[in-house]
Short mmCIF file of C-alpha atoms in Angstrom, two decimals:
data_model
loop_
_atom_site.label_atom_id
_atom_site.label_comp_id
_atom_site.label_asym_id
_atom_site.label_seq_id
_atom_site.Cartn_x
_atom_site.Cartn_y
_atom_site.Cartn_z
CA UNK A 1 -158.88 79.48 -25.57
CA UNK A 2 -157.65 77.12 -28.15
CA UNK A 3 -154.16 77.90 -30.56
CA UNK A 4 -153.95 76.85 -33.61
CA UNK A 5 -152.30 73.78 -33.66
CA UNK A 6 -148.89 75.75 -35.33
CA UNK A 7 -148.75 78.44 -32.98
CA UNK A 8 -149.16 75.81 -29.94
CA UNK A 9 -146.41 73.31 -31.42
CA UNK A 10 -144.15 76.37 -32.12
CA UNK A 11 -144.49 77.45 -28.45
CA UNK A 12 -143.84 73.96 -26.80
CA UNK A 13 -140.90 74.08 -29.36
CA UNK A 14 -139.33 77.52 -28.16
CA UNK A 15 -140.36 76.92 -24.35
CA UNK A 16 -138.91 73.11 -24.47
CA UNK A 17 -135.45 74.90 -26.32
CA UNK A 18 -135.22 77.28 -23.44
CA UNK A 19 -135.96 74.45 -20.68
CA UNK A 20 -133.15 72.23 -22.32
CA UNK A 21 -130.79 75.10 -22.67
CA UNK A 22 -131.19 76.08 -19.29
CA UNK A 23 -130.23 72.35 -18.47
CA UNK A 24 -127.58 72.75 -20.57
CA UNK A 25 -125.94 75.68 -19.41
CA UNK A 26 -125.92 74.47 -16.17
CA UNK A 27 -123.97 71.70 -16.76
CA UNK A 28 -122.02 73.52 -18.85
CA UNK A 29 -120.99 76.41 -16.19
CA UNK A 30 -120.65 73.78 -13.63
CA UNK A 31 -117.67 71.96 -15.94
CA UNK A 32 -116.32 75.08 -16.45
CA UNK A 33 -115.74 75.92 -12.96
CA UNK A 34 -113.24 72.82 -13.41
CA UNK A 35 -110.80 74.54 -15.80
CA UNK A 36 -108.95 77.72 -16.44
CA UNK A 37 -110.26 79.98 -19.37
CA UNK A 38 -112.39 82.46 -20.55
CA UNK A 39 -114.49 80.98 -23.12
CA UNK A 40 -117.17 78.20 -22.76
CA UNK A 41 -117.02 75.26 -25.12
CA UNK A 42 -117.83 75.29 -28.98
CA UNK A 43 -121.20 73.17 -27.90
CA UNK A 44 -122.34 76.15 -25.66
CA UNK A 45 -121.47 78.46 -28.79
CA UNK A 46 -123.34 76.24 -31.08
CA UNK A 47 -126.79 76.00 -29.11
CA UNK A 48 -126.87 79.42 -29.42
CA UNK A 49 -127.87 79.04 -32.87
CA UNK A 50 -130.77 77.24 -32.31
CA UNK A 51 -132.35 79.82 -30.47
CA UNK A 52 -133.56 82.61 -33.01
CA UNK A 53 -136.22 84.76 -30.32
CA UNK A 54 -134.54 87.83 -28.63
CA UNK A 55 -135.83 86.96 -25.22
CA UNK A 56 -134.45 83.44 -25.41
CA UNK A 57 -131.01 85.06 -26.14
CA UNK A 58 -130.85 87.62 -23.27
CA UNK A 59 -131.72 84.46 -20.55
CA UNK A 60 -128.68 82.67 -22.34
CA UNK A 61 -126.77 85.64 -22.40
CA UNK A 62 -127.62 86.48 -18.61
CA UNK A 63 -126.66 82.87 -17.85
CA UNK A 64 -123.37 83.47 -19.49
CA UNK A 65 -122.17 86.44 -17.62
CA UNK A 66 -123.46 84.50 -14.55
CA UNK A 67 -121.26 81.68 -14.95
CA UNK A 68 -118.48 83.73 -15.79
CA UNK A 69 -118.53 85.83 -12.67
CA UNK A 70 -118.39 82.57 -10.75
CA UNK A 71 -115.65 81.22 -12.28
CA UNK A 72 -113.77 85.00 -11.30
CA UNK A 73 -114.54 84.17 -7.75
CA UNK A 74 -113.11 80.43 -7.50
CA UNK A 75 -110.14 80.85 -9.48
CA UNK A 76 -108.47 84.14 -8.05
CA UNK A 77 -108.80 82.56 -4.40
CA UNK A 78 -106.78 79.56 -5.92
CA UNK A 79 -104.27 80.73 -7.82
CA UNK A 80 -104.01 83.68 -4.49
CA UNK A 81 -103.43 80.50 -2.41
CA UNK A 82 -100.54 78.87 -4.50
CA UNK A 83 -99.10 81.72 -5.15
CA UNK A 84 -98.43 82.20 -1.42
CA UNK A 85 -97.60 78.90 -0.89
CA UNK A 86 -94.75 78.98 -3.28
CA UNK A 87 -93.55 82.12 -2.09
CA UNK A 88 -93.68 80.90 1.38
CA UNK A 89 -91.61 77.55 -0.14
CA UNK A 90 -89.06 79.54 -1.22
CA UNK A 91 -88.90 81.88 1.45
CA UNK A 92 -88.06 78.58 3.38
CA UNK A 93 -85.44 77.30 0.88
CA UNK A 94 -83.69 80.76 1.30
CA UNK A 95 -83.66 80.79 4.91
CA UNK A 96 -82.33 77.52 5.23
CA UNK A 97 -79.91 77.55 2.28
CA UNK A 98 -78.35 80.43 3.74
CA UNK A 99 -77.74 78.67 7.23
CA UNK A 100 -76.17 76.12 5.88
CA UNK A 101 -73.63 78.54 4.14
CA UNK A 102 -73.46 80.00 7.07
CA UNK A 103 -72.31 76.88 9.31
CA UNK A 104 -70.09 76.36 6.05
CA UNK A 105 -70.15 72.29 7.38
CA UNK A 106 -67.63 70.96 4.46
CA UNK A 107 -65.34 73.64 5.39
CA UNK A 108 -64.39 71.85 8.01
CA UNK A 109 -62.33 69.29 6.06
CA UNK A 110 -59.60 71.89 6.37
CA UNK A 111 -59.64 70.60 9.98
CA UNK A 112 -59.97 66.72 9.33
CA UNK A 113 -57.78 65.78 6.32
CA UNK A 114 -54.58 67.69 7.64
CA UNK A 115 -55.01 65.77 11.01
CA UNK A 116 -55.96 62.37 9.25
CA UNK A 117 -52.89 62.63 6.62
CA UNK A 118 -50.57 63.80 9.43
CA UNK A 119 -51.74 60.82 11.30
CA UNK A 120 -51.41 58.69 8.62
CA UNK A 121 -47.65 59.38 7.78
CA UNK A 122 -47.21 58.78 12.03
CA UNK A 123 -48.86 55.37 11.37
CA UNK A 124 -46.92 54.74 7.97
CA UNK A 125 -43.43 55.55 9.90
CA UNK A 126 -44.04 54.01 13.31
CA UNK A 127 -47.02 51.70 13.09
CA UNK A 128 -48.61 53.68 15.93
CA UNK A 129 -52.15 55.52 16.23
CA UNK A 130 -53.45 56.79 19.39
CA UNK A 131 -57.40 57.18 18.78
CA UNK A 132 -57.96 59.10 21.79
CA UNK A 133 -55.16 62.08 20.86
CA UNK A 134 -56.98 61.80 17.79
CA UNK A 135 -60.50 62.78 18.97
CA UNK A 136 -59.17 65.19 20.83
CA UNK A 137 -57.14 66.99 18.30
CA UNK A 138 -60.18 66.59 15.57
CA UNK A 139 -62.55 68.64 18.14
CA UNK A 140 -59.93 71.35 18.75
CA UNK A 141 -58.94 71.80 15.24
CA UNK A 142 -63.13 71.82 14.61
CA UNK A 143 -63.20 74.41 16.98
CA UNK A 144 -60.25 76.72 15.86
CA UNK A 145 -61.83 76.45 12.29
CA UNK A 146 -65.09 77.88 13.53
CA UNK A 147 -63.60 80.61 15.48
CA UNK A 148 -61.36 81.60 11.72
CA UNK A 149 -65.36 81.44 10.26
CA UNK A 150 -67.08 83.54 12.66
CA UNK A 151 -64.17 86.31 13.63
CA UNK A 152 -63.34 86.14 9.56
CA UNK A 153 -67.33 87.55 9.09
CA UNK A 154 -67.37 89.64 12.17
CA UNK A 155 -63.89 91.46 10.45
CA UNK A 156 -65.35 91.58 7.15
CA UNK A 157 -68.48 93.17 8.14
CA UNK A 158 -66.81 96.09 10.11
CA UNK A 159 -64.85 96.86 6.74
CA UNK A 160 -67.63 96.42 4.70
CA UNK A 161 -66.85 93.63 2.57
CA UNK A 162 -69.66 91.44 4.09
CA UNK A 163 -72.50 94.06 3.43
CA UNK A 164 -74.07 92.22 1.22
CA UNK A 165 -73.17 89.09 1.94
CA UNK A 166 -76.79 87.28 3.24
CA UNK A 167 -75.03 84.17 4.68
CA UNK A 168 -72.32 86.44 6.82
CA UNK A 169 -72.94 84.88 10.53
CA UNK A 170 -73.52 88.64 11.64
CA UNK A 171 -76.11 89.41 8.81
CA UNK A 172 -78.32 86.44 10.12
CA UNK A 173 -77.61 86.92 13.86
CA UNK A 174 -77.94 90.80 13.51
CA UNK A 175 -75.58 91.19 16.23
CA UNK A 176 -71.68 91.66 15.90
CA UNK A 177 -70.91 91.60 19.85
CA UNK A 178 -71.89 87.84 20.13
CA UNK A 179 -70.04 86.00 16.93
CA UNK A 180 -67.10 88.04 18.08
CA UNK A 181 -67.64 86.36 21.67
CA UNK A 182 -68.31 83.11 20.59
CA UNK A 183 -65.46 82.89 18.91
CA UNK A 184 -62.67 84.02 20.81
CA UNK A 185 -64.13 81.65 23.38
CA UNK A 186 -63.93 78.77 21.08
CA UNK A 187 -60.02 79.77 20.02
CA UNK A 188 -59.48 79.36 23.86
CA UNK A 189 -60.65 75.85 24.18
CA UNK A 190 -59.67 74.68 21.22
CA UNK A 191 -56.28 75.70 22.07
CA UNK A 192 -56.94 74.40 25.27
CA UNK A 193 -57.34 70.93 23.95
CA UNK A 194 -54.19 71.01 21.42
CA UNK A 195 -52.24 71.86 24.14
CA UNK A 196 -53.57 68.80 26.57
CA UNK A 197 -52.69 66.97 23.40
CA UNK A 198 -48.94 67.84 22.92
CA UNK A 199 -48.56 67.43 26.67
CA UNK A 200 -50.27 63.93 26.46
CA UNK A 201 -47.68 63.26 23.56
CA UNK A 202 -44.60 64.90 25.19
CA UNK A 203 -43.56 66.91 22.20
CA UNK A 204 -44.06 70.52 22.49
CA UNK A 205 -42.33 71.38 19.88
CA UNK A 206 -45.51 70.59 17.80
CA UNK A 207 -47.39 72.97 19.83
CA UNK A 208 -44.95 75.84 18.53
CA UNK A 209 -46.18 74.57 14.83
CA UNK A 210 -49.95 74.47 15.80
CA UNK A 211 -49.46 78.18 17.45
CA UNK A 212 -47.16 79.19 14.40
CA UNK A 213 -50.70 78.11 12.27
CA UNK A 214 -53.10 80.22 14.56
CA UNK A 215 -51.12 82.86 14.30
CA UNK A 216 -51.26 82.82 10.29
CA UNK A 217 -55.11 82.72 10.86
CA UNK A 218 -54.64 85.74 13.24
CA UNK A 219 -53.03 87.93 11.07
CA UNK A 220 -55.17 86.71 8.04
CA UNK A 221 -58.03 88.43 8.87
CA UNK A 222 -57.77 90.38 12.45
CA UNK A 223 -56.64 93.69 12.77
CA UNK A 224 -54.72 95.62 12.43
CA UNK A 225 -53.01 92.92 10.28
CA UNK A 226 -55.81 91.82 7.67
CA UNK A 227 -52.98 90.68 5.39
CA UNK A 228 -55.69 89.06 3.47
CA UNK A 229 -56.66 92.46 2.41
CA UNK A 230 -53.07 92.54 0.97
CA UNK A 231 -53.68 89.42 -0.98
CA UNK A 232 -51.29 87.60 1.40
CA UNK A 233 -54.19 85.23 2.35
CA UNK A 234 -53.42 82.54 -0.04
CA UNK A 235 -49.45 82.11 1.13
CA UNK A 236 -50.44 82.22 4.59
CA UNK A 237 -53.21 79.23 4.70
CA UNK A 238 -50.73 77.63 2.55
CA UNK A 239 -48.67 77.49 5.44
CA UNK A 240 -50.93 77.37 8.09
CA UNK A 241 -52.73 73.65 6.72
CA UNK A 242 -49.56 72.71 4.90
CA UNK A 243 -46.60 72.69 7.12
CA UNK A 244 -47.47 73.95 10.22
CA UNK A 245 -50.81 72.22 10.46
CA UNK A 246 -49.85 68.49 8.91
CA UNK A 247 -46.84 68.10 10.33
CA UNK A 248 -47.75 69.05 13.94
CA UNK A 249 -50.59 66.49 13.48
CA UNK A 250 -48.00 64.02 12.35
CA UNK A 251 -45.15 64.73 15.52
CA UNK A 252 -48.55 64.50 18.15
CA UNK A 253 -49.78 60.85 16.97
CA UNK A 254 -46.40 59.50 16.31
CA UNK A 255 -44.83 60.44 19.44
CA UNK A 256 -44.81 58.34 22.41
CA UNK A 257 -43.31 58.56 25.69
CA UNK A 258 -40.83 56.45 24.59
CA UNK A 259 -39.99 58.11 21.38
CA UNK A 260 -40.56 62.24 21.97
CA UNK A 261 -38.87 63.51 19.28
CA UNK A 262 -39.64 62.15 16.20
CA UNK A 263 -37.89 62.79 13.09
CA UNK A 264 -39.27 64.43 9.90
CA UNK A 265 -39.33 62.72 7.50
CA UNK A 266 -39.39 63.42 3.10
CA UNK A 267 -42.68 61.18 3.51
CA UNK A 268 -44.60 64.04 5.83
CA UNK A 269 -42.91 66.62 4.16
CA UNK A 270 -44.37 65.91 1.12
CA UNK A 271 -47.62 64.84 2.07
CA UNK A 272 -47.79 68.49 4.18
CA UNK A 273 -46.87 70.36 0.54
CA UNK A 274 -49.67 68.23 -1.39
CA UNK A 275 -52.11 69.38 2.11
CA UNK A 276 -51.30 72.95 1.86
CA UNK A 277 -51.87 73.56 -1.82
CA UNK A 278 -55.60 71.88 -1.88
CA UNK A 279 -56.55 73.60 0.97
CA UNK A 280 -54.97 76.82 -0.18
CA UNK A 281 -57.18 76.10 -3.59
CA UNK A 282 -60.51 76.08 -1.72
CA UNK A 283 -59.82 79.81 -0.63
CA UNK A 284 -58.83 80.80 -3.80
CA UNK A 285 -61.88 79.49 -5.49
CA UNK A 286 -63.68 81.74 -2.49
CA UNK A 287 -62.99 84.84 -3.69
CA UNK A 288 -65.18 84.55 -7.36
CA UNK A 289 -68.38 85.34 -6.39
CA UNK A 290 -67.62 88.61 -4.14
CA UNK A 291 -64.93 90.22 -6.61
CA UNK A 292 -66.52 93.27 -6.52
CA UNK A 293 -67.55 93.49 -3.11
CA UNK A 294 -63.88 93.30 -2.23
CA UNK A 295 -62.88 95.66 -4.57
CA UNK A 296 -65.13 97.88 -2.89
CA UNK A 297 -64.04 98.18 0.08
CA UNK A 298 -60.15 97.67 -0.76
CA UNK A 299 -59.40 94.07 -0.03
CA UNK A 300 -57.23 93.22 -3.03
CA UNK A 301 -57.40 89.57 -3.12
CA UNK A 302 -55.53 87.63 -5.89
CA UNK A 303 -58.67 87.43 -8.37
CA UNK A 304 -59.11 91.39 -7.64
CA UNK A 305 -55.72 92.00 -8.93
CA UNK A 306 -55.51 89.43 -11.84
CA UNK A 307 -59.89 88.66 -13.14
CA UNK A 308 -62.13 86.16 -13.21
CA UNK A 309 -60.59 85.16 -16.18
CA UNK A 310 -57.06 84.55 -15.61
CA UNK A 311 -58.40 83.31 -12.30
CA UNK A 312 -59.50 80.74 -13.96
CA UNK A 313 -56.00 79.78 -15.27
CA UNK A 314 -54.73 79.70 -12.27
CA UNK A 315 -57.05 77.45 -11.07
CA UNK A 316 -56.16 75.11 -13.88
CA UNK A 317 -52.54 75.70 -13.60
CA UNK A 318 -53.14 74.82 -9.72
CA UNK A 319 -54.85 71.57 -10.27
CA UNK A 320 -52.01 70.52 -12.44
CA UNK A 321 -49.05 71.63 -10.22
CA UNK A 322 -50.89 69.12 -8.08
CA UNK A 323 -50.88 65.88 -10.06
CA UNK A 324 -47.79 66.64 -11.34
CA UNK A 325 -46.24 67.11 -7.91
CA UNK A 326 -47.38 64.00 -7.00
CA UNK A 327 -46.49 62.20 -9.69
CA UNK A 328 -42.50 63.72 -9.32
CA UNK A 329 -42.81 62.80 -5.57
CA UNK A 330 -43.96 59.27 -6.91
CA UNK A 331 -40.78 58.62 -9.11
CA UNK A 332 -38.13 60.20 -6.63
CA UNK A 333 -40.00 58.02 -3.51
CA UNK A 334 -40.84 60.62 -1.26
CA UNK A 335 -44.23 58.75 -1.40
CA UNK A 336 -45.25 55.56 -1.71
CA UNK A 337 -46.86 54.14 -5.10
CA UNK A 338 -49.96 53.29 -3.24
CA UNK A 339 -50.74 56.93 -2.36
CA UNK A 340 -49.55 57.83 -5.76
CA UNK A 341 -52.18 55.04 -7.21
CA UNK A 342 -55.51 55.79 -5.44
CA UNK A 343 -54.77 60.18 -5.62
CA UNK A 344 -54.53 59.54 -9.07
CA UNK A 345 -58.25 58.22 -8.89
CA UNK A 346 -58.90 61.73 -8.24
CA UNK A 347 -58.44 63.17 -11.35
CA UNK A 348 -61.95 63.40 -12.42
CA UNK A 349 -63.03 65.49 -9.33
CA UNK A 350 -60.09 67.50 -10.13
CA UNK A 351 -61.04 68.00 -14.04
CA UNK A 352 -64.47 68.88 -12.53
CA UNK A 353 -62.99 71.61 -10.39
CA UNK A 354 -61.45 73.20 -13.75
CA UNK A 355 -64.06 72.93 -16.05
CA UNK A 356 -66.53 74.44 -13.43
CA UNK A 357 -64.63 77.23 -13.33
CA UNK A 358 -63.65 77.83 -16.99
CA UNK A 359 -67.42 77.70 -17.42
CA UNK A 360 -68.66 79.96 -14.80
CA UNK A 361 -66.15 82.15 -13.64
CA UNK A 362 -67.89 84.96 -15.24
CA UNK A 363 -71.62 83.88 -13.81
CA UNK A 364 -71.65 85.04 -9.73
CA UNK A 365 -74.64 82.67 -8.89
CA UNK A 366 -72.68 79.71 -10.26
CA UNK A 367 -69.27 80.19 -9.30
CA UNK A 368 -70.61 80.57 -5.85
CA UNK A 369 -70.18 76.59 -5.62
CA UNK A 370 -66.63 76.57 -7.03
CA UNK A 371 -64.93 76.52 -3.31
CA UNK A 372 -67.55 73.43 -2.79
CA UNK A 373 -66.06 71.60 -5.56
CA UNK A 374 -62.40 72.08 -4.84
CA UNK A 375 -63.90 71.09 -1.23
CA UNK A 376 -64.84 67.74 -2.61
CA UNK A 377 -61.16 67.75 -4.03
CA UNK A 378 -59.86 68.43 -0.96
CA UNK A 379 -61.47 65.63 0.93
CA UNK A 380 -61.02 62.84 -1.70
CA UNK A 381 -57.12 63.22 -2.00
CA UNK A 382 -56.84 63.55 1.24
CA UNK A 383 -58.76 60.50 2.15
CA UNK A 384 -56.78 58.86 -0.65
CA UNK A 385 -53.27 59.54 0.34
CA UNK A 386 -54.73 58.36 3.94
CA UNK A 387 -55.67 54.85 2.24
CA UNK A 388 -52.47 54.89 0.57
CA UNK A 389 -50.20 55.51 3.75
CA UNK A 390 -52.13 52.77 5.36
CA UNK A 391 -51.95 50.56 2.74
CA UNK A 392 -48.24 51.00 2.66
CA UNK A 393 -47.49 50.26 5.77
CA UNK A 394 -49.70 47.01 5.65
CA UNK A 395 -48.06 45.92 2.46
CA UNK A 396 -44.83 46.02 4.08
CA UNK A 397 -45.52 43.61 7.08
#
């Protein structure tokens, strides 16, 4: 039967509307598969306009919801994915972040620069270095250091200090029996090597010194000493790196069989003081981030007693005694001006040290890096009053 010509150009109009929007939407759901939102385009919107029949509008609408449900399905799954991905990422960057604090690697300058500056005032005064007492002393003193890190976290955990503490050696091991171990075995060969080292020298008088610096380490943290609990910790690595430590170092690679006893000199005594009090600054700076851990279980360290905040004065106040020490042992010659020269370099790391601290000594997750920093101090004037020694002795040939 034939239409009216109207009716049948109105229906090819609506049918070919519906046929292009279907083509339309299509497309349209498939781009939006490709971002994140809710709403289609403003084109989508608009075509809905054109379409003025009820039935026309329910296919649209059905093809709406439609595409909408698949975009619910793809986009969960994703963001599901990346969302364990990154928590997996960081899960890693923990883990590993607190191994490393755990191995506590640039700790271990408290081992190298009092050997290197002690050998460097022997080399300064005599013109002699014996590389192979050198080795051997660096590994001991690397071992005796690790056995003060693992026995410090095995003592601190059975008081309760260390509770919380995620990098403590026994927290990541789970086991309190085998750090112990491990490092009372280490002690023994490390001493074991110092003491093939003073014999190799012939001066056993700097084995009393070395012993004399163990046992400040002993009664640091073991019981039933713990003087560090006492807030005695400070004084005694003071002693233990400063004089004890540095000056052993220096009677071991000066000494020959020739010359035993060799004398001390202002040169090794001073170097030994300027030792001492940048190591003894890296265990100050220690004690920021656990202040109320310590509290807690009664180990009144020196920022217990005093705050962060005068802490941080004494930090300052530290770093100053420092340059100013060296610049008095400059003018009255108990150093050379070449060491006094290139430590002076230093003075930026040690601003850095200070202002890091002024800053942060109130935020725990920062300060945390505050013993890294004096670290970095550490290791710099040490390696500079090295150079300077050397250089000294050069010079004067």
């Amino acid at each position: 039967m034939l239409k009216p010509l109207p009716a049948t150009l109105s229906s090819f109009s609506v049918g070919s509307r519906v046929g292009i929007h279907h083509d339309h939407l299509s497309k349209q759901c498939y781009l939006t598969r490709s971002f994140q939102g809710d709403h289609f385009p403003k084109t989508f919107e608009g075509s809905l306009h054109f379409c003025s029949k009820d039935q026309i509008f329910f296919q649209i609408r059905r093809l709406n919801i439609r595409c909408a449900n698949k975009q619910q399905h793809i986009f969960p799954k994703c963001k599901a994915g990346n969302s364990d991905n990154s928590l997996q990422q960081k899960k890693d960057i923990s883990k590993a972040t607190l191994i490393w604090r755990a191995i506590k690697l640039p700790i271990y300058s408290v081992a190298l620069v009092p050997l290197t500056v002690g050998g460097a005032v022997a080399y300064s005064q005599t013109g002699l270095f014996s590389t192979r007492r050198y080795i051997m002393l660096l590994a001991s003193s690397v071992l005796i250091i690790t056995w003060i890190n693992l026995s410090n976290d095995v003592y601190d955990f059975d008081t309760g200090a260390d509770k919380n503490k995620k990098e403590s050696v026994v927290n990541l091991v789970g086991s309190r029996s085998g750090p112990l171990i491990a490092a009372y075995l280490l002690l023994a060969l490390g001493f074991m090597g110092l003491t093939w080292a003073s014999v190799d020298a012939g001066n056993m008088h700097s084995l009393l010194l070395l012993a004399c610096a163990i046992i400040c380490g002993y009664v640091y943290q073991c019981p039933p000493f713990r003087l560090s609990y006492q807030g005695l910790g400070e004084p005694l690595c003071f002693a233990a790196f400063g004089p004890f430590a540095t000056t052993a170092f220096y009677l071991l690679l000066g000494s020959t069989s020739e010359m035993i006893f060799l004398p001390l000199t202002r040169v090794v005594l001073s170097a030994s003081l300027l030792v001492g009090l940048t190591t003894t600054l890296i265990l100050f700076c220690s004690h920021f981030h656990q202040v109320e851990e310590d509290l807690a279980v009664g180990k009144m360290s020196p920022l217990v007693k005093m705050g962060t905040e005068k802490g941080s004065l004494v930090v300052k106040g530290a770093v100053l005694t420092l340059y100013s020490l060296l610049f008095a042992l400059g003018l009255c010659r108990a150093l050379p001006l070449t060491c006094i020269v290139l430590c002076t370099l230093t003075l930026p790391i040690g601003k850095l040290v200070v202002s890091f601290v002024e800053e942060n000594h109130k935020d725990k997750g920062k300060i945390f890096m505050a013993k890294y920093y004096c670290v970095r101090l550490h290791a710099l004037f040490g390696a500079a009053m090295t150079a300077g020694l050397v250089s000294a002795r050069m010079l004067a040939k």
